[in-house]
Amino acid sequence: MDPKQKALIEAKRAEILAKMAKFQKPAAAATSHQQRPPPPLQQRQQRPPPQQKLITPAAPIPGPPSAGKTGLNLVELQRRIAEAKNRLAGTTPTVRPGVARTSEMKPPTLPLSSSGEIDLKAMIDTGIIPRRETTNTKALQRAKQNQQTPTPATSKKSTATSTENPYLVSSTTDAPVEGVKQRRPRQLKFIQPGKYIDMANQERSRLQLEKLKREITENVKKAGMQTELDVSDKVIKREQPPAVEWWDAPFLVNPAYDADMVEADKMDQIVTSYVHHPVPIQPPGDVNATPVVRSLMLTKKERKKMRRQRRAEALKDKRDKIRLGLIDPDPPKVKISNLMKVLGEEAIQDPTKVEARVRKEMEHRQRMHDRANEQRKLTAEERRAKIMNKLKDDQKVSNEVAVFKVKYCSHPKLRYKIEMNAQQYQLTGIVIVHPKCNLVIVEGGPKSIKAYKKLMLRRIDWNDLPPPKNLSAEDDQQQQQELQPVGLPEGEENSCFLVWTGQVKTKSFKRFTWRTFESEKMAREELGKWNVENYWDIAIASTDEELVARQPQL
């Protein structure tokens, strides 16, 4: 054996014997402490505090202690070795009758080698000496546990349970059980956000379209217009796109995109050097109109700055002319407030005369100011011409149409307001008076249509129907009977609804006219002359509840 290893073993042996001696010393001290009486309180108080032990440098490793120092002899060691052997063999230790245990806490048994010496490796394996943990300590422990194979009894039990229950998979084996289907892993399929919302919206629109069709058909049947009005799907929805576009049709054998293409040798006949340019469609506004150049919009702060600079420049030019003698300087603006500052001594000598002169000058300046304002004002003819020019410019922007449905509009007061405002706003159109539906159609510029919509939907009181003035009693009674609302039940209020508004390419009417008809066929034929019979169809098919729901907020 190497001397260094031998010295290390001797040092460990001495350390273990010292620990065993420490285990026996507290037991002996406990027995002696029970027999010795406790010291008095004064002696305990006068006892000096224990001194702290100074740490001395490491001394050389001492040799094995003798039996006299540790309190153990060779006989005692042999007895303990025998007890350890008996304990390992499974026999109960033999205790001498004269020797009693000094403490319930017993030191661990020391494993010995074949030569009779203490086996340090066995002590590390049994855990008497703690093992230093390394990075692979836990991995080695798991490897030892995995190496332990189950006993045959457990394996038989697991096979028996697997045969009894075919749906139970043994945890010890990864092989699948016969007769049990293995579940295939499936990928996650995420639903795009808004998928079911779009499906619900499509279903709602389909149901709403069917409901609208039924309502239109019922209204047509009630009105008795089966022969005059053909309500089909073309009136409600647009036509479906063609199966094949015209530019793709020459390249396909059959009129379908899934058909075969034309052979390659025939492509040279179809594809030529010519290019097809589609016909350009002009915008709905005036084609030859000059483009409207709008001025730059300035903020309030910028407008004030521009005005200040413009006035300062004009004042500078005026001062330069006065300095050159081209114009006379302005007389001083004397007021009552600055009278003493401008006319000091003169005001003191005759204040009454000076005050009268100042007041006269103030009145003269005010008259000149009012005269200049009156000269800048436009005359009545110029104002009317200015308004007409603005309305004409408004019509050049776009052509807009508004269609109104009125329950009753034959009263002179209502007729005057409808016709006069249409003329003032330079609007064209027609009024159809019928017992079942009174229709008002107007065309014009955006600003005129906006003002006319406010008039029809907000300004006019449709229930204010006063009797005519300056009539006798008989004439008055006859006139009231003639002006009684036709087709309006008693107790129901007269009202006006906006049926449709939008832009058109060209105007359909040249002036504003008023027509009265007793038959729906005649009214529709009159509108058919101007190609606007669809306005009548929409107004007849729409109920009051639907029109109330889609009225704009003005």
Coordinates of C-alpha atoms in Angstrom, one line a residue:
M1 CA 0.0 0.0 0.0
D2 CA 1.2 3.5 -0.7
P3 CA 2.4 5.4 2.4
K4 CA 0.2 8.4 1.6
Q5 CA -2.9 6.2 1.4
K6 CA -1.9 4.5 4.6
A7 CA -1.5 7.8 6.4
L8 CA -4.9 9.0 5.1
I9 CA -6.5 5.8 6.4
E10 CA -4.9 6.2 9.8
A11 CA -6.0 9.8 10.0
K12 CA -9.6 8.9 9.2
R13 CA -9.5 6.1 11.8
A14 CA -8.3 8.5 14.4
E15 CA -11.1 11.0 13.5
I16 CA -13.7 8.3 13.8
L17 CA -12.4 7.1 17.2
A18 CA -12.5 10.8 18.4
K19 CA -16.1 11.1 17.3
M20 CA -17.0 7.9 19.2
A21 CA -15.3 9.3 22.3
K22 CA -17.4 12.4 22.1
F23 CA -20.5 10.3 22.0
Q24 CA -19.5 8.7 25.3
K25 CA -18.4 11.8 27.1
P26 CA -21.9 13.5 27.2
A27 CA -23.4 10.3 28.6
A28 CA -20.8 10.1 31.4
A29 CA -21.2 13.8 32.1
A30 CA -25.0 13.4 32.3
T31 CA -24.7 10.7 35.0
S32 CA -22.3 12.8 37.0
H33 CA -24.4 15.9 36.5
Q34 CA -27.4 14.2 38.1
Q35 CA -25.5 13.3 41.3
R36 CA -23.8 16.7 41.7
P37 CA -26.0 19.4 43.3
P38 CA -26.4 22.6 41.3
P39 CA -24.2 25.6 42.3
P40 CA -25.8 28.5 44.2
L41 CA -27.1 31.5 42.3
Q42 CA -24.3 33.8 43.5
Q43 CA -21.5 31.5 42.2
R44 CA -23.2 31.3 38.9
Q45 CA -23.4 35.0 38.7
Q46 CA -19.8 35.5 39.7
R47 CA -18.5 32.9 37.3
P48 CA -16.5 34.6 34.5
P49 CA -17.7 34.3 31.0
P50 CA -16.1 31.6 28.9
Q51 CA -13.2 32.7 26.8
Q52 CA -13.4 32.3 23.1
K53 CA -11.1 29.8 21.6
L54 CA -8.5 31.1 19.3
I55 CA -8.1 29.4 16.0
T56 CA -4.7 27.9 15.8
P57 CA -3.0 27.0 12.6
A58 CA -3.4 23.5 11.3
A59 CA -1.3 21.0 13.3
P60 CA 0.1 17.8 11.9
I61 CA -2.2 14.8 11.7
P62 CA -2.0 13.1 15.1
G63 CA -1.6 9.3 15.4
P64 CA -4.3 7.0 16.8
P65 CA -5.2 7.9 20.4
S66 CA -4.5 5.4 23.2
A67 CA -7.2 3.6 25.1
G68 CA -6.7 5.6 28.2
K69 CA -7.4 8.9 26.5
T70 CA -10.5 7.9 24.7
G71 CA -12.0 5.7 27.4
L72 CA -12.2 2.6 25.2
N73 CA -10.2 -0.6 25.5
L74 CA -9.6 -3.4 23.2
V75 CA -12.3 -5.6 24.8
E76 CA -14.9 -3.0 24.3
L77 CA -14.0 -2.6 20.6
Q78 CA -14.1 -6.3 20.0
R79 CA -17.6 -6.4 21.7
R80 CA -18.9 -3.7 19.4
I81 CA -17.5 -5.3 16.3
A82 CA -19.2 -8.5 17.3
E83 CA -22.5 -6.7 17.8
A84 CA -22.2 -5.1 14.4
K85 CA -21.5 -8.5 12.8
N86 CA -24.6 -10.0 14.5
R87 CA -26.7 -7.1 13.4
L88 CA -25.7 -7.5 9.9
A89 CA -26.3 -11.2 10.0
G90 CA -29.9 -10.6 11.3
T91 CA -29.3 -11.8 14.9
T92 CA -30.0 -9.9 18.0
P93 CA -27.0 -8.5 19.8
T94 CA -25.8 -10.1 23.0
V95 CA -25.7 -7.6 25.8
R96 CA -23.6 -8.4 28.9
P97 CA -25.6 -8.3 32.1
G98 CA -23.3 -6.0 33.8
V99 CA -23.0 -3.4 31.0
A100 CA -25.9 -0.9 30.6
R101 CA -26.5 1.6 27.7
T102 CA -25.2 5.0 28.5
S103 CA -27.5 6.7 25.9
E104 CA -30.3 5.9 23.6
M105 CA -28.4 7.4 20.7
K106 CA -26.0 4.8 19.4
P107 CA -23.1 5.5 17.0
P108 CA -23.4 3.9 13.6
T109 CA -21.9 0.5 13.0
L110 CA -18.5 0.5 11.3
P111 CA -18.1 -1.9 8.4
L112 CA -14.8 -3.8 8.4
S113 CA -12.7 -5.2 5.6
S114 CA -11.5 -8.8 5.2
S115 CA -8.3 -7.8 7.1
G116 CA -10.3 -6.5 10.1
E117 CA -9.7 -2.8 9.4
I118 CA -12.4 -0.2 8.9
D119 CA -13.6 -0.1 5.3
L120 CA -14.0 3.6 4.3
K121 CA -15.6 2.8 0.8
A122 CA -18.3 0.7 2.5
M123 CA -18.9 3.6 4.9
I124 CA -19.4 6.0 2.0
D125 CA -21.7 3.5 0.2
T126 CA -23.9 3.0 3.4
G127 CA -24.1 6.7 4.0
I128 CA -22.1 6.9 7.3
I129 CA -19.7 9.3 5.6
P130 CA -21.7 11.7 3.3
R131 CA -20.9 11.5 -0.3
R132 CA -19.9 14.7 -2.1
E133 CA -22.5 15.6 -4.7
T134 CA -21.3 16.1 -8.2
T135 CA -23.0 17.1 -11.4
N136 CA -23.7 13.4 -12.4
T137 CA -24.8 12.2 -9.0
K138 CA -28.6 12.2 -9.8
A139 CA -28.0 10.8 -13.2
L140 CA -26.2 7.8 -11.7
Q141 CA -29.0 7.3 -9.3
R142 CA -31.6 7.3 -12.1
A143 CA -29.5 4.9 -14.1
K144 CA -29.4 2.5 -11.1
Q145 CA -33.2 2.6 -10.7
N146 CA -33.7 1.9 -14.4
Q147 CA -31.4 -1.1 -14.2
Q148 CA -33.6 -2.7 -11.6
T149 CA -35.9 -5.0 -13.6
P150 CA -39.3 -6.0 -12.3
T151 CA -39.7 -9.4 -10.8
P152 CA -41.4 -12.2 -12.7
A153 CA -44.4 -12.1 -10.5
T154 CA -45.1 -8.4 -11.3
S155 CA -44.6 -9.1 -15.1
K156 CA -47.0 -12.0 -14.9
K157 CA -49.5 -9.8 -13.1
S158 CA -49.2 -7.0 -15.7
T159 CA -49.7 -9.4 -18.6
A160 CA -52.7 -10.9 -16.8
T161 CA -54.3 -7.5 -16.3
S162 CA -53.6 -6.6 -19.9
T163 CA -55.3 -9.6 -21.2
E164 CA -58.3 -9.0 -18.8
N165 CA -58.7 -5.3 -19.8
P166 CA -57.7 -4.8 -23.5
Y167 CA -58.1 -1.0 -23.1
L168 CA -55.4 -0.8 -20.4
V169 CA -51.9 -0.1 -21.6
S170 CA -49.1 -1.1 -19.4
S171 CA -46.9 1.7 -18.1
T172 CA -43.7 -0.4 -18.0
T173 CA -43.9 -1.3 -21.7
D174 CA -44.3 1.1 -24.6
A175 CA -45.5 -1.5 -27.1
P176 CA -49.1 -1.2 -28.1
V177 CA -51.7 -3.8 -26.9
E178 CA -53.1 -6.0 -29.6
G179 CA -56.6 -5.3 -30.6
V180 CA -56.5 -1.6 -29.4
K181 CA -56.6 1.1 -32.1
Q182 CA -53.9 3.8 -31.7
R183 CA -55.1 7.4 -32.0
R184 CA -53.5 9.3 -34.8
P185 CA -52.2 12.8 -33.9
R186 CA -54.1 15.5 -35.7
Q187 CA -53.0 19.0 -36.5
L188 CA -54.8 22.0 -35.0
K189 CA -57.1 23.8 -37.4
F190 CA -57.6 27.4 -36.2
I191 CA -60.8 29.2 -37.3
Q192 CA -60.1 32.6 -38.9
P193 CA -61.7 35.5 -36.9
G194 CA -65.0 36.7 -38.4
K195 CA -65.7 33.5 -40.3
Y196 CA -69.0 32.7 -38.6
I197 CA -70.0 36.4 -38.4
D198 CA -69.7 36.6 -42.2
M199 CA -71.8 33.4 -42.6
A200 CA -74.5 34.9 -40.3
N201 CA -74.5 38.2 -42.2
Q202 CA -75.0 36.3 -45.5
E203 CA -77.8 34.4 -44.1
R204 CA -79.5 37.5 -42.7
S205 CA -79.1 39.3 -46.0
R206 CA -80.7 36.3 -47.9
L207 CA -83.6 36.2 -45.5
Q208 CA -84.1 40.0 -45.7
L209 CA -84.1 39.8 -49.5
E210 CA -86.7 37.0 -49.5
K211 CA -88.8 39.1 -47.0
L212 CA -88.5 42.1 -49.3
K213 CA -89.6 40.1 -52.3
R214 CA -92.7 38.8 -50.5
E215 CA -93.7 42.3 -49.2
I216 CA -93.3 43.8 -52.7
T217 CA -95.4 41.0 -54.2
E218 CA -98.1 41.5 -51.6
N219 CA -98.2 45.3 -52.1
V220 CA -98.4 44.8 -55.8
K221 CA -101.3 42.4 -55.4
K222 CA -103.1 44.8 -53.1
A223 CA -102.7 47.7 -55.5
G224 CA -103.9 45.6 -58.4
M225 CA -100.8 46.3 -60.5
Q226 CA -100.1 42.8 -61.8
T227 CA -100.5 43.8 -65.4
E228 CA -98.9 47.2 -65.1
L229 CA -95.8 46.4 -62.9
D230 CA -93.7 43.3 -63.3
V231 CA -91.8 42.8 -60.0
S232 CA -89.0 40.4 -60.9
D233 CA -85.5 39.6 -59.5
K234 CA -84.0 42.1 -62.0
V235 CA -85.7 45.0 -60.2
I236 CA -84.3 43.9 -56.8
K237 CA -80.8 42.6 -57.5
R238 CA -78.2 42.9 -60.3
E239 CA -77.6 40.3 -62.9
Q240 CA -75.0 37.6 -62.2
P241 CA -71.6 38.0 -64.0
P242 CA -71.3 35.9 -67.2
A243 CA -69.7 32.5 -67.2
V244 CA -66.9 33.6 -69.4
E245 CA -65.7 37.2 -70.1
W246 CA -65.8 38.3 -73.7
W247 CA -62.0 38.8 -73.8
D248 CA -61.4 35.2 -72.7
A249 CA -64.0 33.6 -74.9
P250 CA -61.8 33.2 -78.1
F251 CA -59.2 31.3 -76.1
L252 CA -61.6 28.6 -74.8
V253 CA -63.1 25.7 -76.6
N254 CA -66.3 25.7 -74.5
P255 CA -67.9 28.7 -72.8
A256 CA -66.5 27.8 -69.4
Y257 CA -63.2 28.5 -67.6
D258 CA -62.7 24.8 -66.8
A259 CA -62.7 23.9 -70.5
D260 CA -59.7 23.2 -72.6
M261 CA -57.7 25.9 -74.2
V262 CA -57.4 26.5 -77.9
E263 CA -54.5 24.6 -79.6
A264 CA -51.2 26.3 -79.9
D265 CA -51.2 26.5 -83.7
K266 CA -54.4 28.5 -83.7
M267 CA -53.1 31.1 -81.2
D268 CA -51.4 33.0 -83.9
Q269 CA -54.7 33.7 -85.6
I270 CA -56.3 35.0 -82.3
V271 CA -53.4 36.9 -80.9
T272 CA -52.5 39.8 -83.2
S273 CA -50.4 43.0 -82.9
Y274 CA -53.6 45.1 -82.4
V275 CA -54.5 46.3 -79.0
H276 CA -58.1 46.7 -77.9
H277 CA -58.7 50.0 -76.0
P278 CA -62.0 50.2 -74.0
V279 CA -64.3 53.1 -74.6
P280 CA -63.6 55.8 -72.0
I281 CA -66.7 56.7 -70.0
Q282 CA -67.0 60.4 -69.2
P283 CA -67.8 61.5 -65.6
P284 CA -71.4 62.4 -64.7
G285 CA -70.5 66.2 -64.5
D286 CA -70.1 68.6 -67.4
V287 CA -67.5 67.3 -69.8
N288 CA -66.4 70.6 -71.2
A289 CA -66.5 72.5 -67.9
T290 CA -63.3 74.1 -66.8
P291 CA -61.7 72.6 -63.7
V292 CA -62.6 74.3 -60.5
V293 CA -59.5 75.8 -58.9
R294 CA -60.2 76.1 -55.2
S295 CA -58.3 78.7 -53.2
L296 CA -56.1 77.6 -50.3
M297 CA -57.9 77.5 -47.0
L298 CA -56.3 79.6 -44.3
T299 CA -56.8 79.5 -40.6
K300 CA -58.2 82.3 -38.6
K301 CA -54.8 83.3 -37.3
E302 CA -53.4 83.3 -40.9
R303 CA -56.3 85.5 -42.2
K304 CA -55.7 88.0 -39.5
K305 CA -52.0 88.1 -40.3
M306 CA -52.7 88.7 -44.0
R307 CA -55.1 91.5 -43.3
R308 CA -52.6 93.1 -40.9
Q309 CA -49.9 93.0 -43.5
R310 CA -52.2 94.3 -46.3
R311 CA -53.3 97.3 -44.2
A312 CA -49.8 98.1 -43.1
E313 CA -48.6 98.2 -46.7
A314 CA -51.5 100.4 -47.7
L315 CA -50.8 102.8 -44.9
K316 CA -47.1 103.0 -45.8
D317 CA -48.0 103.9 -49.4
K318 CA -50.3 106.6 -48.2
R319 CA -47.7 108.1 -45.9
D320 CA -45.2 108.1 -48.8
K321 CA -47.6 110.1 -51.0
I322 CA -48.2 112.6 -48.2
R323 CA -44.5 113.0 -47.7
L324 CA -44.1 113.7 -51.4
G325 CA -46.9 116.1 -51.4
L326 CA -49.1 114.2 -53.7
I327 CA -52.1 114.2 -51.3
D328 CA -53.1 116.3 -48.4
P329 CA -52.7 114.9 -44.9
D330 CA -55.8 113.8 -43.1
P331 CA -57.2 116.2 -40.6
P332 CA -56.7 115.2 -37.0
K333 CA -59.4 112.9 -35.6
V334 CA -60.4 114.9 -32.6
K335 CA -62.8 113.3 -30.1
I336 CA -64.2 114.3 -26.8
S337 CA -61.8 111.9 -25.1
N338 CA -58.6 113.4 -26.6
L339 CA -59.8 117.0 -26.8
M340 CA -57.4 118.4 -24.3
K341 CA -54.4 116.6 -25.7
V342 CA -54.9 117.7 -29.3
L343 CA -56.2 121.3 -28.7
G344 CA -54.6 122.2 -25.5
E345 CA -54.6 126.1 -25.2
E346 CA -57.4 126.5 -27.7
A347 CA -59.7 124.3 -25.7
I348 CA -58.9 126.2 -22.5
Q349 CA -59.7 129.6 -24.0
D350 CA -63.1 128.7 -25.4
P351 CA -64.1 125.1 -24.4
T352 CA -67.8 125.5 -25.6
K353 CA -66.9 126.5 -29.1
V354 CA -64.2 123.8 -29.4
E355 CA -66.6 121.1 -28.2
A356 CA -69.3 122.1 -30.7
R357 CA -66.7 122.0 -33.5
V358 CA -65.4 118.6 -32.4
R359 CA -68.9 117.1 -32.3
K360 CA -69.6 118.4 -35.8
E361 CA -66.5 116.8 -37.1
M362 CA -67.4 113.5 -35.5
E363 CA -70.9 113.6 -37.1
H364 CA -69.3 114.3 -40.5
R365 CA -66.9 111.4 -40.2
Q366 CA -69.8 109.1 -39.3
R367 CA -71.8 110.3 -42.3
M368 CA -68.9 109.7 -44.7
H369 CA -68.4 106.2 -43.3
D370 CA -72.1 105.3 -43.8
R371 CA -72.1 106.7 -47.3
A372 CA -69.0 104.6 -48.2
N373 CA -70.8 101.5 -46.9
E374 CA -73.9 102.2 -48.9
Q375 CA -71.8 102.7 -52.1
R376 CA -70.2 99.3 -51.6
K377 CA -73.5 97.5 -51.1
L378 CA -75.0 95.6 -54.0
T379 CA -78.4 96.6 -55.4
A380 CA -81.3 94.2 -55.5
E381 CA -80.7 93.2 -59.1
E382 CA -77.0 92.6 -58.4
R383 CA -77.8 90.5 -55.4
R384 CA -80.2 88.4 -57.4
A385 CA -77.7 88.0 -60.2
K386 CA -75.0 86.9 -57.7
I387 CA -77.3 84.3 -56.2
M388 CA -78.2 83.0 -59.7
N389 CA -74.5 82.7 -60.6
K390 CA -73.8 80.8 -57.5
L391 CA -76.7 78.4 -58.3
K392 CA -75.4 77.9 -61.8
D393 CA -71.9 77.2 -60.6
D394 CA -73.4 74.7 -58.1
Q395 CA -75.1 72.8 -61.0
K396 CA -71.8 72.4 -62.8
V397 CA -70.4 70.4 -59.9
S398 CA -72.8 67.4 -60.2
N399 CA -76.5 66.5 -60.9
E400 CA -78.3 65.3 -57.9
V401 CA -81.9 63.9 -57.6
A402 CA -84.2 63.8 -54.6
V403 CA -87.5 61.9 -54.6
F404 CA -90.2 62.7 -51.9
K405 CA -93.4 60.9 -51.1
V406 CA -96.2 63.1 -49.6
K407 CA -99.5 61.9 -48.3
Y408 CA -101.4 65.1 -49.3
C409 CA -100.0 68.1 -51.1
S410 CA -103.0 69.6 -53.0
H411 CA -103.6 72.5 -50.6
P412 CA -102.7 75.9 -52.2
K413 CA -100.4 76.8 -49.3
L414 CA -98.4 73.6 -49.7
R415 CA -98.4 73.8 -53.5
Y416 CA -97.1 77.4 -53.4
K417 CA -94.2 76.5 -51.1
I418 CA -93.2 73.4 -53.2
E419 CA -93.3 75.3 -56.5
M420 CA -91.8 78.6 -55.4
N421 CA -88.8 77.1 -53.6
A422 CA -88.1 74.9 -56.5
Q423 CA -88.0 77.9 -58.8
Q424 CA -85.9 79.9 -56.4
Y425 CA -83.3 77.1 -56.1
Q426 CA -83.2 76.6 -59.9
L427 CA -84.5 73.1 -59.6
T428 CA -86.2 71.0 -62.4
G429 CA -88.6 68.1 -61.9
I430 CA -92.2 67.1 -61.6
V431 CA -95.0 66.7 -59.0
I432 CA -97.4 63.8 -59.5
V433 CA -100.7 64.1 -57.6
H434 CA -102.5 60.8 -57.2
P435 CA -105.1 59.7 -54.6
K436 CA -102.8 56.8 -53.6
C437 CA -99.4 58.5 -53.8
N438 CA -98.2 62.1 -54.2
L439 CA -94.7 62.1 -55.7
V440 CA -92.2 65.1 -55.8
I441 CA -89.1 64.7 -58.0
V442 CA -86.5 67.5 -58.1
E443 CA -83.1 67.8 -59.9
G444 CA -80.3 70.3 -59.3
G445 CA -76.9 71.0 -57.7
P446 CA -75.8 69.6 -54.3
K447 CA -76.4 72.8 -52.4
S448 CA -79.9 73.4 -53.9
I449 CA -80.9 69.8 -53.2
K450 CA -79.6 70.0 -49.6
A451 CA -81.6 73.2 -49.0
Y452 CA -84.8 71.7 -50.6
K453 CA -84.5 68.5 -48.4
K454 CA -84.4 70.8 -45.3
L455 CA -87.5 72.5 -46.6
M456 CA -89.5 69.4 -47.3
L457 CA -88.5 67.4 -44.2
R458 CA -88.1 70.0 -41.6
R459 CA -89.4 73.5 -42.4
I460 CA -92.9 72.9 -43.9
D461 CA -95.7 72.1 -41.5
W462 CA -97.7 69.6 -43.5
N463 CA -100.7 69.7 -41.1
D464 CA -101.1 73.5 -41.2
L465 CA -104.0 73.7 -43.8
P466 CA -105.9 77.0 -43.1
P467 CA -109.0 77.9 -45.1
P468 CA -108.6 80.5 -47.9
K469 CA -109.3 84.2 -47.0
N470 CA -111.7 86.8 -48.4
L471 CA -114.4 84.3 -49.3
S472 CA -118.2 84.3 -48.5
A473 CA -119.7 81.6 -46.2
E474 CA -121.0 79.5 -49.1
D475 CA -117.8 79.8 -51.1
D476 CA -115.8 79.1 -48.0
Q477 CA -117.8 75.9 -47.3
Q478 CA -117.5 74.7 -50.9
Q479 CA -113.8 75.5 -51.0
Q480 CA -113.2 73.6 -47.7
Q481 CA -114.9 70.5 -49.2
E482 CA -112.7 70.7 -52.3
L483 CA -109.6 71.1 -50.2
Q484 CA -110.4 68.2 -47.9
P485 CA -107.4 65.7 -48.0
V486 CA -108.1 62.9 -50.5
G487 CA -106.9 59.5 -49.5
L488 CA -105.9 60.6 -46.0
P489 CA -108.0 58.9 -43.2
E490 CA -109.5 60.9 -40.4
G491 CA -107.2 61.5 -37.4
E492 CA -104.0 60.6 -39.5
E493 CA -101.4 63.3 -39.8
N494 CA -100.0 64.5 -43.1
S495 CA -96.3 63.8 -43.6
C496 CA -93.5 63.8 -46.1
F497 CA -90.8 61.1 -46.6
L498 CA -87.5 61.0 -48.6
V499 CA -87.7 58.0 -50.8
W500 CA -84.3 58.2 -52.6
T501 CA -81.5 60.7 -53.2
G502 CA -78.3 60.3 -55.3
Q503 CA -76.4 61.5 -58.4
V504 CA -77.3 61.0 -62.1
K505 CA -75.3 61.5 -65.2
T506 CA -77.7 63.9 -67.0
K507 CA -80.9 65.7 -66.0
S508 CA -84.2 64.2 -67.1
F509 CA -86.4 67.3 -66.9
K510 CA -86.1 70.8 -68.4
R511 CA -88.4 72.7 -66.0
F512 CA -90.5 72.1 -62.8
T513 CA -94.1 71.1 -63.6
W514 CA -97.3 69.9 -61.7
R515 CA -99.5 67.0 -62.9
T516 CA -102.6 65.4 -61.5
F517 CA -103.7 61.9 -62.5
E518 CA -106.5 59.6 -61.4
S519 CA -105.0 56.4 -62.7
E520 CA -101.7 54.8 -61.8
K521 CA -101.2 53.7 -65.4
M522 CA -101.4 57.3 -66.6
A523 CA -99.0 58.5 -63.9
R524 CA -96.5 55.8 -64.8
E525 CA -96.7 56.5 -68.5
E526 CA -96.1 60.2 -67.9
L527 CA -92.9 59.4 -65.9
G528 CA -92.0 56.9 -68.6
K529 CA -91.7 59.8 -71.1
W530 CA -88.8 61.0 -69.0
N531 CA -87.4 57.5 -68.3
V532 CA -87.9 57.9 -64.6
E533 CA -90.8 55.4 -64.0
N534 CA -88.5 53.5 -61.5
Y535 CA -89.1 56.4 -59.0
W536 CA -92.8 55.6 -59.1
D537 CA -92.2 51.9 -58.6
I538 CA -89.9 52.5 -55.5
A539 CA -92.4 54.9 -53.9
I540 CA -95.4 52.6 -54.4
A541 CA -93.5 49.5 -53.1
S542 CA -92.2 51.3 -50.0
T543 CA -94.3 51.4 -46.9
D544 CA -94.5 54.3 -44.4
E545 CA -92.7 52.2 -41.7
E546 CA -89.8 51.4 -44.0
L547 CA -89.5 55.1 -45.0
V548 CA -89.6 56.3 -41.4
A549 CA -86.7 53.9 -40.6
R550 CA -84.4 55.2 -43.2
Q551 CA -85.0 59.0 -43.0
P552 CA -81.8 61.1 -42.8
Q553 CA -80.9 63.2 -39.8
L554 CA -80.9 66.9 -40.9

